[in-house]
Coordinates of C-alpha atoms in Angstrom, one line a residue:
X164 CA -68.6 5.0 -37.2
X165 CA -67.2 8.0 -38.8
X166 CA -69.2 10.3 -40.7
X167 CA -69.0 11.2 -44.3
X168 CA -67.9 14.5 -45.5
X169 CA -69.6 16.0 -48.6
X170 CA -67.9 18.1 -50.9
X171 CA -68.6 19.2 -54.8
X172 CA -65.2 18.4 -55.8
X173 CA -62.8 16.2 -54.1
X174 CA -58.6 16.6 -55.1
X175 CA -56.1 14.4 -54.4
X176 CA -53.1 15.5 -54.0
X177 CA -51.5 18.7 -53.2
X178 CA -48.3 19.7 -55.5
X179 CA -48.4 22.3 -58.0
X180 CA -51.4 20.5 -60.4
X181 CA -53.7 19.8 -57.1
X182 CA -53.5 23.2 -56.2
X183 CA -53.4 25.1 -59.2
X184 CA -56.3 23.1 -60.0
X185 CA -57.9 24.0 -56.9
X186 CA -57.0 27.7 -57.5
X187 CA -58.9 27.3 -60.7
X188 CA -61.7 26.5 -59.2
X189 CA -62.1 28.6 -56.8
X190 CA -61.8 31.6 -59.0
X191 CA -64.3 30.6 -61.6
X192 CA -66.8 29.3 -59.3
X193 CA -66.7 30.2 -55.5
X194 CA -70.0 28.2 -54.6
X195 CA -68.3 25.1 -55.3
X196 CA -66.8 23.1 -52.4
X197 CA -63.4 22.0 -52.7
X198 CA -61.6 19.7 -50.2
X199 CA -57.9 19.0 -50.7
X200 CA -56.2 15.8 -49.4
X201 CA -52.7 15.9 -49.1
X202 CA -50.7 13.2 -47.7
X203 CA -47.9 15.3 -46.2
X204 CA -47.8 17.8 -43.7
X205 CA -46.5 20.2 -46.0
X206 CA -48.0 20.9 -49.7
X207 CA -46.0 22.1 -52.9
X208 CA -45.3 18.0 -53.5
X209 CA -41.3 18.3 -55.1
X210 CA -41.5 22.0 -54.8
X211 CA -39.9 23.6 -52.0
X212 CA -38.0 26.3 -51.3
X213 CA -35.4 26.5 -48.2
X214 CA -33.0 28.4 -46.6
X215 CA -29.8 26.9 -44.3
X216 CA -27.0 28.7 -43.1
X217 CA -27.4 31.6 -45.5
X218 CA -28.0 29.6 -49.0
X219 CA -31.9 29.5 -50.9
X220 CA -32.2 26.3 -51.5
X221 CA -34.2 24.8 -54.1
X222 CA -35.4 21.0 -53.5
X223 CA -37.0 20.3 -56.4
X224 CA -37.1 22.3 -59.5
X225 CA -35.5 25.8 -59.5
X226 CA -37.3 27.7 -62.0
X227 CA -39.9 27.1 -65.5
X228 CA -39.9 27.8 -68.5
X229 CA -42.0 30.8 -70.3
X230 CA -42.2 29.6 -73.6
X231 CA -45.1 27.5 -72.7
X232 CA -46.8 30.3 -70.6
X233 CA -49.2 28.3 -67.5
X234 CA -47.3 28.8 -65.4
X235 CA -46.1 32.3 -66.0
X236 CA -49.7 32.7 -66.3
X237 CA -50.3 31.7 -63.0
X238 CA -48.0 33.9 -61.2
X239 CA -49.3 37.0 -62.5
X240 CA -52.5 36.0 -61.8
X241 CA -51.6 35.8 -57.9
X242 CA -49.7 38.7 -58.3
X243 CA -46.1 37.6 -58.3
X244 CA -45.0 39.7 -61.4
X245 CA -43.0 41.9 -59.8
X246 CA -40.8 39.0 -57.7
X247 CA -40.2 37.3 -61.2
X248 CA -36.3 36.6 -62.0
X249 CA -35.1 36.0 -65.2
X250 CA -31.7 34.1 -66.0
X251 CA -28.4 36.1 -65.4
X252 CA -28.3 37.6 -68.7
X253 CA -23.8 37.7 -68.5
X254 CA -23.7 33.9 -68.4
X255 CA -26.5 32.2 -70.9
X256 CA -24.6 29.2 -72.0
X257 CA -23.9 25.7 -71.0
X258 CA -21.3 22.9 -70.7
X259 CA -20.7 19.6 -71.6
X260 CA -18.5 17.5 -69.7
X261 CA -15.4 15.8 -72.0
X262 CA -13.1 14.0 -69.9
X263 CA -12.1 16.6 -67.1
X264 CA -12.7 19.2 -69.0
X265 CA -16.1 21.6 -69.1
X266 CA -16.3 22.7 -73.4
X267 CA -18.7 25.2 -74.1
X268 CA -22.0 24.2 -76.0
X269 CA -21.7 25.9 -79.6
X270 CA -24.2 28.8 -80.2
X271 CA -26.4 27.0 -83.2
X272 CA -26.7 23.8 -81.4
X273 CA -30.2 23.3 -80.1
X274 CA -31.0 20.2 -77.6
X275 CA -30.4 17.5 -80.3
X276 CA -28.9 18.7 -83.4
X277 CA -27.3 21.6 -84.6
X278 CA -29.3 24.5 -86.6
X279 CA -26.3 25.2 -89.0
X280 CA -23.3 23.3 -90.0
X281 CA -21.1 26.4 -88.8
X282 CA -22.0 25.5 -85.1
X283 CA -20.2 22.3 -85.7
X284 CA -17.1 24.4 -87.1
X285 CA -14.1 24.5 -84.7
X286 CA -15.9 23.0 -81.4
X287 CA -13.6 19.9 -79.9
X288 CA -17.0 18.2 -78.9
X289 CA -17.1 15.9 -81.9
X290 CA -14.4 14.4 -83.8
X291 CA -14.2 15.0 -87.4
X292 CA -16.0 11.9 -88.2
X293 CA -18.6 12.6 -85.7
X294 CA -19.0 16.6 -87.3
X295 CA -19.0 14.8 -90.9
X296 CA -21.5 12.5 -90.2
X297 CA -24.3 15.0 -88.9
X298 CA -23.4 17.5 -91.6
X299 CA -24.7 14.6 -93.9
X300 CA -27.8 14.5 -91.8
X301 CA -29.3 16.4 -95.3
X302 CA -28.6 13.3 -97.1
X303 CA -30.6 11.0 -95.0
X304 CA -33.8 10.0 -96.9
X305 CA -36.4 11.2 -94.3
X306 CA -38.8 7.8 -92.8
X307 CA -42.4 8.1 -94.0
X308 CA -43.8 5.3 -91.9
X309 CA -46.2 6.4 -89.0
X310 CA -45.0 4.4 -85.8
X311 CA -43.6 6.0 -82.9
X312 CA -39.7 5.5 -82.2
X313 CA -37.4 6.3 -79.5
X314 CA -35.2 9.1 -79.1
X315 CA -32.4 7.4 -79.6
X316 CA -33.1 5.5 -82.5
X317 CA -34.2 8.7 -84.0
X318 CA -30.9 10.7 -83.4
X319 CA -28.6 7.6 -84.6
X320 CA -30.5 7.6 -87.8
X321 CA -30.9 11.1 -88.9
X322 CA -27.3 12.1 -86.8
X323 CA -24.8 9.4 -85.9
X324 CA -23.9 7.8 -82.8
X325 CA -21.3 10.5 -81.8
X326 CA -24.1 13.2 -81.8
X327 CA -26.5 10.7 -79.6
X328 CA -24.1 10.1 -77.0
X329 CA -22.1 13.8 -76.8
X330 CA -25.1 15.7 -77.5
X331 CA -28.9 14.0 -77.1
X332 CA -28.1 12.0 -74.3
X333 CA -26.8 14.1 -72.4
X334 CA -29.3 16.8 -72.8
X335 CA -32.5 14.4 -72.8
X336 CA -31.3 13.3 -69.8
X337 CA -31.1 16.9 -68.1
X338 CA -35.1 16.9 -68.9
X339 CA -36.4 13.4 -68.6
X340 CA -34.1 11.3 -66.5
X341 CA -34.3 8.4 -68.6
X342 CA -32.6 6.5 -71.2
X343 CA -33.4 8.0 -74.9
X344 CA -32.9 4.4 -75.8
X345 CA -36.5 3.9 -74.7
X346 CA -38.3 7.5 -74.4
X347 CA -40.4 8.4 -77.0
X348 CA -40.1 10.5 -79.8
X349 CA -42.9 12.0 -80.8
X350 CA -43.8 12.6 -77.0
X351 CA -40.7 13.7 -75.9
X352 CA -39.7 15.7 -79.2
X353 CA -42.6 15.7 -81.6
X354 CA -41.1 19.1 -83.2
X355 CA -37.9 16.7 -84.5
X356 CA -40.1 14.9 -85.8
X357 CA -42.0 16.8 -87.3
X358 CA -38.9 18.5 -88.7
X359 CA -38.0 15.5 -90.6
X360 CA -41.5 15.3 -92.3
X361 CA -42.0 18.7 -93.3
X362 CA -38.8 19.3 -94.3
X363 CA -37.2 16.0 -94.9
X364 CA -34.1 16.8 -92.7
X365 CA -33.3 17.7 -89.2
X366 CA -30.9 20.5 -90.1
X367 CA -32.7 21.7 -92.5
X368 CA -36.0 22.9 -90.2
X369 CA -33.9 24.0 -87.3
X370 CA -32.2 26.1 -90.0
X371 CA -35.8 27.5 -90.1
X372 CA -35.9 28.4 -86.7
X373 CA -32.2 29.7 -86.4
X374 CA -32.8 33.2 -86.0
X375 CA -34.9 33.0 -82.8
X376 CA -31.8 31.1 -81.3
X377 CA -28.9 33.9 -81.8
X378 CA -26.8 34.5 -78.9
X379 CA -28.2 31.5 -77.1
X380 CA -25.9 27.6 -76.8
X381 CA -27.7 24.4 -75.3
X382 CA -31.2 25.4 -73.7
X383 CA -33.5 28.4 -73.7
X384 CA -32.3 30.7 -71.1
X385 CA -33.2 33.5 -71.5
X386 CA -36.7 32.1 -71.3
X387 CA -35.9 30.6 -67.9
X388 CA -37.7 32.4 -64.8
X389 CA -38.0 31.6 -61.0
X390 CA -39.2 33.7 -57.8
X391 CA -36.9 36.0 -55.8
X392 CA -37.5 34.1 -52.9
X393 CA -38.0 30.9 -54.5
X394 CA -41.0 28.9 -56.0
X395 CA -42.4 28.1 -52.2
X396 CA -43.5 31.3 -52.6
X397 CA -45.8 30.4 -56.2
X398 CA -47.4 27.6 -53.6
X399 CA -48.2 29.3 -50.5
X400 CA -49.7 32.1 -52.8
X401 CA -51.8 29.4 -54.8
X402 CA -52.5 28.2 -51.1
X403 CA -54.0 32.0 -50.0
X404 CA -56.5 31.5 -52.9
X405 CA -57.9 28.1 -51.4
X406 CA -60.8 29.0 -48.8
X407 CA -59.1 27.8 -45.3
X408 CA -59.8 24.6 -44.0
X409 CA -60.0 23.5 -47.8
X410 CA -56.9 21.9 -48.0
X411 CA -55.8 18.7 -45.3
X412 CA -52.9 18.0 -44.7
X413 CA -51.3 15.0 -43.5
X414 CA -54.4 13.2 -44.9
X415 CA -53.6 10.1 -47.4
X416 CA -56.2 8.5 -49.2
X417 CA -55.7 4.9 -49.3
X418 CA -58.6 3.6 -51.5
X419 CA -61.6 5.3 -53.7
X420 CA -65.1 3.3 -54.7
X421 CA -67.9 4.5 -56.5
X422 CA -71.0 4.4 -55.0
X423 CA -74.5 5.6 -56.2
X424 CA -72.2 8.1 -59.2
X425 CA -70.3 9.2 -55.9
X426 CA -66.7 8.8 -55.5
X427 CA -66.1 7.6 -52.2
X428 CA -62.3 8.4 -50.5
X429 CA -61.3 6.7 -47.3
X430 CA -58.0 7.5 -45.7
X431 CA -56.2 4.5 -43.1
X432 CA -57.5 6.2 -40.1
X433 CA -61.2 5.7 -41.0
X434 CA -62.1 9.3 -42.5
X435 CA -64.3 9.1 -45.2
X436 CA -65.2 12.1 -48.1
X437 CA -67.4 11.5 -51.0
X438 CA -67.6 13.9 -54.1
X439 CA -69.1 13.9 -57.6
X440 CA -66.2 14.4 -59.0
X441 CA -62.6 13.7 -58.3
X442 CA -59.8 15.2 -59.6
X443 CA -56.6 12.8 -59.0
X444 CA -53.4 14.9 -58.9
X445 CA -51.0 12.7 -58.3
X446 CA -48.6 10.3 -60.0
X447 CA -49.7 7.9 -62.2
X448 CA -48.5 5.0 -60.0
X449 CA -50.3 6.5 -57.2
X450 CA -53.6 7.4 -59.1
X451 CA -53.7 3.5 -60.9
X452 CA -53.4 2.2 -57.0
X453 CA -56.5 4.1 -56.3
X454 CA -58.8 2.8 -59.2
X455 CA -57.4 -0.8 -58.4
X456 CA -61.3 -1.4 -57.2
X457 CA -63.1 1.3 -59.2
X458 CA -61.8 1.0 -62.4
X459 CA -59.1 -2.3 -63.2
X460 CA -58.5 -1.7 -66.7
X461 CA -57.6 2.1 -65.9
X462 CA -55.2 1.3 -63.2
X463 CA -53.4 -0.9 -65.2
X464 CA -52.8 1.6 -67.8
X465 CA -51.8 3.9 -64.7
X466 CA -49.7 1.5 -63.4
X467 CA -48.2 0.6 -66.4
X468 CA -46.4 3.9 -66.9
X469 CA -42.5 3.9 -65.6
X470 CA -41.3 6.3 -63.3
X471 CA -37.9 6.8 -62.3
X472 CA -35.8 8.3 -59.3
X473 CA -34.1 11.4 -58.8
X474 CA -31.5 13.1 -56.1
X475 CA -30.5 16.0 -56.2
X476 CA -27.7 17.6 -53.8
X477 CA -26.9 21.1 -53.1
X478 CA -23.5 22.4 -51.9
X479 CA -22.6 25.5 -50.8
X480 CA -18.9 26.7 -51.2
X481 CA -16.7 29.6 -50.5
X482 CA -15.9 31.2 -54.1
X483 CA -12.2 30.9 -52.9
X484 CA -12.5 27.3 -53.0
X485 CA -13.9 27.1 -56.7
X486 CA -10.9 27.2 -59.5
X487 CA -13.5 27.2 -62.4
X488 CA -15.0 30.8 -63.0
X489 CA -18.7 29.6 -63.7
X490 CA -18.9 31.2 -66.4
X491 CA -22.3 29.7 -67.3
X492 CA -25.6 28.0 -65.9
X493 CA -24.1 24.7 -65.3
X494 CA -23.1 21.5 -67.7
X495 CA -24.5 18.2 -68.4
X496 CA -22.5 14.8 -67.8
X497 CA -22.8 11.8 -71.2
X498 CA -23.3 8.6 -69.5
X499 CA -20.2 7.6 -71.4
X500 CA -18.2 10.0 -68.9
X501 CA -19.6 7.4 -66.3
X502 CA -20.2 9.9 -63.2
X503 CA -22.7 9.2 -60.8
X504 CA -24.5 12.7 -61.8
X505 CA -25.7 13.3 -65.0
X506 CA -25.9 17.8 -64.4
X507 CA -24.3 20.3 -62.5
X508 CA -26.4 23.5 -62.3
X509 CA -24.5 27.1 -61.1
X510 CA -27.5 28.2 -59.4
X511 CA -25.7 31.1 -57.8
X512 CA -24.8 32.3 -61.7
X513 CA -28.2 31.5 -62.5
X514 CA -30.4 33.5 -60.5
X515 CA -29.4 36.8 -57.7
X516 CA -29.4 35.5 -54.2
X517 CA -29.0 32.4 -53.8
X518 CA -25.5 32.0 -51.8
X519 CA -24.3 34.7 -49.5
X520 CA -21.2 37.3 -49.8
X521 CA -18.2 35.4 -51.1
X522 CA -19.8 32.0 -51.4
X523 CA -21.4 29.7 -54.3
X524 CA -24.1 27.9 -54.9
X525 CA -24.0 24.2 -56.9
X526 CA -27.0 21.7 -57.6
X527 CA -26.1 18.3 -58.8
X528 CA -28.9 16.3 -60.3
X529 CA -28.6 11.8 -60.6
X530 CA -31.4 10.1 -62.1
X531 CA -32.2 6.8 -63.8
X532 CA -30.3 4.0 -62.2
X533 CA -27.6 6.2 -60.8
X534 CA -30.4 8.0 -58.6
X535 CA -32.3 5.1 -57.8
X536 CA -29.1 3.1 -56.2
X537 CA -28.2 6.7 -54.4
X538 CA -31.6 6.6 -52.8
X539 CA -31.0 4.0 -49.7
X540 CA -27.2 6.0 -48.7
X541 CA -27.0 9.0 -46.2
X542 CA -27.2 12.4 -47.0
X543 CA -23.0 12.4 -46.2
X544 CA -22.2 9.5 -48.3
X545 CA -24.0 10.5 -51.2
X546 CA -22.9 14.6 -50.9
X547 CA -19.0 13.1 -50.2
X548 CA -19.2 10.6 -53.4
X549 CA -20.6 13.8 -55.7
X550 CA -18.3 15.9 -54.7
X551 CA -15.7 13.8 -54.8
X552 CA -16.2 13.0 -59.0
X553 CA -17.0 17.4 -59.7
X554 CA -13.9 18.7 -57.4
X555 CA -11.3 18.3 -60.7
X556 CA -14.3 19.4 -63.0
X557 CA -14.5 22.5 -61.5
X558 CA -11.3 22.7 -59.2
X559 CA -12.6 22.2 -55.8
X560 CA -10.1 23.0 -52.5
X561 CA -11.9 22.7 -49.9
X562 CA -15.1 21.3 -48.6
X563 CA -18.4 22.5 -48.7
X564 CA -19.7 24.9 -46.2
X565 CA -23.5 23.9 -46.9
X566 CA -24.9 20.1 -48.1
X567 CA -28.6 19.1 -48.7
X568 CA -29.9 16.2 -50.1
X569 CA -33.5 15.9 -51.7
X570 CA -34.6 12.3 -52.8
X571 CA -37.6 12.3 -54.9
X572 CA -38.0 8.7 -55.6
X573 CA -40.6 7.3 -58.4
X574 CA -41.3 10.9 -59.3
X575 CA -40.3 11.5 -63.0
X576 CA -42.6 9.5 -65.3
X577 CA -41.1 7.7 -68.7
X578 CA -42.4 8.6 -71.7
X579 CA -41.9 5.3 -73.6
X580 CA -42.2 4.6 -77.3
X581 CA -46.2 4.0 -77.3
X582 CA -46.6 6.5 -74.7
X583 CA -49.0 8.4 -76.8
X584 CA -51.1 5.9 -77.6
X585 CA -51.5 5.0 -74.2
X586 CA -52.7 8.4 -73.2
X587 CA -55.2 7.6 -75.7
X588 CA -56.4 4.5 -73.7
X589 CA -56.4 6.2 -70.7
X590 CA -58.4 8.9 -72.2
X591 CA -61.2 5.9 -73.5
X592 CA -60.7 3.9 -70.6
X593 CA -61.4 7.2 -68.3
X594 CA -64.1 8.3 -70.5
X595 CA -66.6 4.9 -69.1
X596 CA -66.7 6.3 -65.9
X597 CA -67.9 9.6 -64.5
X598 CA -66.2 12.4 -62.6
X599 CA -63.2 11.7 -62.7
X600 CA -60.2 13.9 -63.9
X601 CA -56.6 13.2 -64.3
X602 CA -53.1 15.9 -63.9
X603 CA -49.9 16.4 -63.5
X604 CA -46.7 15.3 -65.1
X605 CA -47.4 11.5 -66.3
X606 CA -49.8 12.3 -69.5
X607 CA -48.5 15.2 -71.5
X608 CA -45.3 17.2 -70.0
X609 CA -43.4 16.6 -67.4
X610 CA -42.4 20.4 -66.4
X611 CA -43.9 23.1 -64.3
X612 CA -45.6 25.1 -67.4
X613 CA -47.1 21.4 -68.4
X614 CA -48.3 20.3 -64.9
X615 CA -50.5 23.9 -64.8
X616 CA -52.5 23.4 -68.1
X617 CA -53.1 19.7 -67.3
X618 CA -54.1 21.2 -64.1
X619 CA -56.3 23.9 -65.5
X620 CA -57.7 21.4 -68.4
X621 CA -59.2 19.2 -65.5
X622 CA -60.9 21.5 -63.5
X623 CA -62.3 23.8 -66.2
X624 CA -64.2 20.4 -67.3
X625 CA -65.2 19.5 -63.8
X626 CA -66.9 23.2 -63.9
X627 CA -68.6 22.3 -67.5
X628 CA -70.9 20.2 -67.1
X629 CA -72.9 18.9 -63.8
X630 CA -72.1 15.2 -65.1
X631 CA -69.0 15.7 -66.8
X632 CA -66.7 13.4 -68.9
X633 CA -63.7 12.6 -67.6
X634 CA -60.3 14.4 -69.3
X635 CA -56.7 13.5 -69.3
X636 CA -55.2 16.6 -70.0

């Protein structure tokens, strides 16, 4: 019979929010045993950083954002300051594909909507009717009703189909990898809607926030940041901080109980951990198959939030071969374009480093059903088909010198309309048992910045209190 090993707090689950958690921990209160269960060899979950034949290689997400500040937070914390990278500051604009052709995202327009009616002057994105239509967007009478609605609903209403399916779509997708028809508003894009009550028009509060945009089409930019030699770096330096033999690898859990206000973990080969508290940092799918025992009503409300697939390929060229000048970070793809991808990131223009002397480096990104039916084909099939639909895009003449695939399948979580009020009941629903905490991307944000406060939320009240409440983030 195997024994039991003890610990003071028990996480699950070793990507960024396990081990930033951990970290947290740690630092605050060093008497407190940690144990981390991973169920790979290697932790970081869909971060990881790789190099092959020449080119840094980014699996999984390539940089974060600093205008929610966790995660720059946690860098200079561990001391990585000095190996942040901004954003190329020659190229910070984006395309949107129209046909074959790559057409530059106005300055003024900002994820949704544009901030003045002079972005919509003179750009070949929309048609007239299309421009006319959101210009009237000051017209609309602004919805006082409460409920939640989708994205796309919302976008119709305030802006017309043509700015839904050229602009939000498009865009949304780059972020969530899901349909707007069914993502959630006010938990996707509460400051839209929050727009629309203060100010009773879309156009009218990004006009309010105008000025902070100047200089800057599509995203953020210059607010975008990533590690000279890539973000494995950010998780073997959030590693160092763990005592050693903290963190197990290669360990899955396969159920939890609770016994005597214990958690009890047991993994398929018979080891067995029990902790006061647990933190759970992995998907939600994962973390409601877990409480199937210990808590049914939670793991239905787990289990009930969507997550979708993603692949994303990287291909290394020779500059040569390239006919468009990259003149930018990358472009996104409508889904009335009907490619398999739905973004094309120029990591090379991006970020220093990335592709050697005379070469390039690309990223294309398929989610939503596209990724999910790329997932069962080989790496070759899926590189050769991606390639295939960008080479007139961007003028490709020869093949690529470097390929890798990354599948990351049932990783992105759906924010569907309700999801906020399910949060809620996860919170109530948590809040009946004891010592248990909830993080990472499925409750309130589904990047970096937002996996490292949901992160540092659940282990700060796992410190509180010796019996603590349970959290969602």
């Amino acid at each position: 019979m195997n024994s039991i090993e003890t610990c003071d707090v028990l996480i699950v689950g070793g990507g960024i929010a396990g081990l930033a958690a951990a970290e947290r921990i740690c630092g605050r209160d060093p008497r407190r045993k940690i144990l981390l269960l991973e169920r790979e060899k290697d932790i970081g979950g869909v971060v990881r950083t790789i190099r092959q034949d020449g080119f840094l290689v980014e699996t999984g997400p390539d940089s974060f954002l600093t205008a929610q500040p966790q995660a720059l937070e946690s860098c200079r914390a561990l001391g990585l300051e000095g190996d942040l990278l901004p954003t190329d500051p020659v190229h910070r604009r984006s395309f949107i594909l129209r046909g074959e052709r790559l057409l530059p995202v106005p300055e003024g327009i900002y994820l949704l909507a544009p901030s003045s009616l002079r972005a919509l002057v003179g750009t070949p994105l929309f048609t007239l009717r299309g421009k006319f239509r959101m210009a009237i967007e000051l017209l609309i009478p602004a919805r006082r009703t409460g409920e939640d609605e989708s994205l796309a609903s919302f976008v119709r209403r305030r802006l017309g189909r043509e700015a839904l399916e050229r602009l939000a779509q498009p865009m949304v997708a780059g972020i969530y990898s899901a349909d707007p028809e069914t993502l959630s508003l006010e938990a996707t894009f509460p400051q839209f809607l929050e727009y629309e009550r203060t100010y009773g028009s879309v156009l009218r509060g990004l006009a309010r926030r105008r000025g902070a945009q100047t200089g800057v089409s599509g995203p953020r930019y210059g607010l975008f940041v990533t590690l000279r030699e890539g973000l494995s770096s950010w998780v073997k330096a959030l590693a160092a901080r763990i005592p050693p033999g903290a963190v197990r690898g290669q360990t899955p859990v396969r159920a939890l109980r609770r016994e005597g206000g214990l958690w009890i973990a047991q993994t398929p080969s018979g080891q067995t951990f029990s902790a006061r508290r647990i933190l759970l940092a992995v998907g939600a799918s994962a973390a409601g198959r877990l409480l199937a025992q210990a808590a049914p009503d939670l793991s239905a409300l787990l289990l009930s939030i969507p997550h979708g697939s993603t692949v994303a390929v990287s291909l290394g060229l020779r500059r040569e071969d390239v006919g468009h000048p990259l003149d930018g970070m990358g472009f996104v793809a409508p889904t009335v374009e009907k490619k398999t991808f739905s973004a094309c990131s120029f990591v090379s223009t991006k970020f220093p480093n990335r592709a050697p002397a005379g070469s390039v480096l690309l990223r294309l990104f398929a989610g939503g059903p596209q990724g999910a039916a790329l997932l069962p084909r080989a790496d070759g099939e899926i590189a050769d088909l991606l390639t295939q639909e960008i080479a007139p895009i961007l003028k490709l003449s020869g093949k690529a010198v470097m390929v890798h695939v990354a599948r990351h399948p049932q990783a992105m979580p759906h924010y569907k309309v309700g999801h906020l009020a399910k949060i809620r009941a996860i919170r109530e629903a948590a809040g009946r048992l004891g010592g248990l905490f909830l993080a990472g991307n499925a409750y309130t944000g589904v990047g970096l910045p937002a996996c490292v406060a949901s992160a540092w939320a659940a282990a700060d009240q796992a410190l509180a209190e010796p019996n603590p409440k349970n959290a969602v983030p």
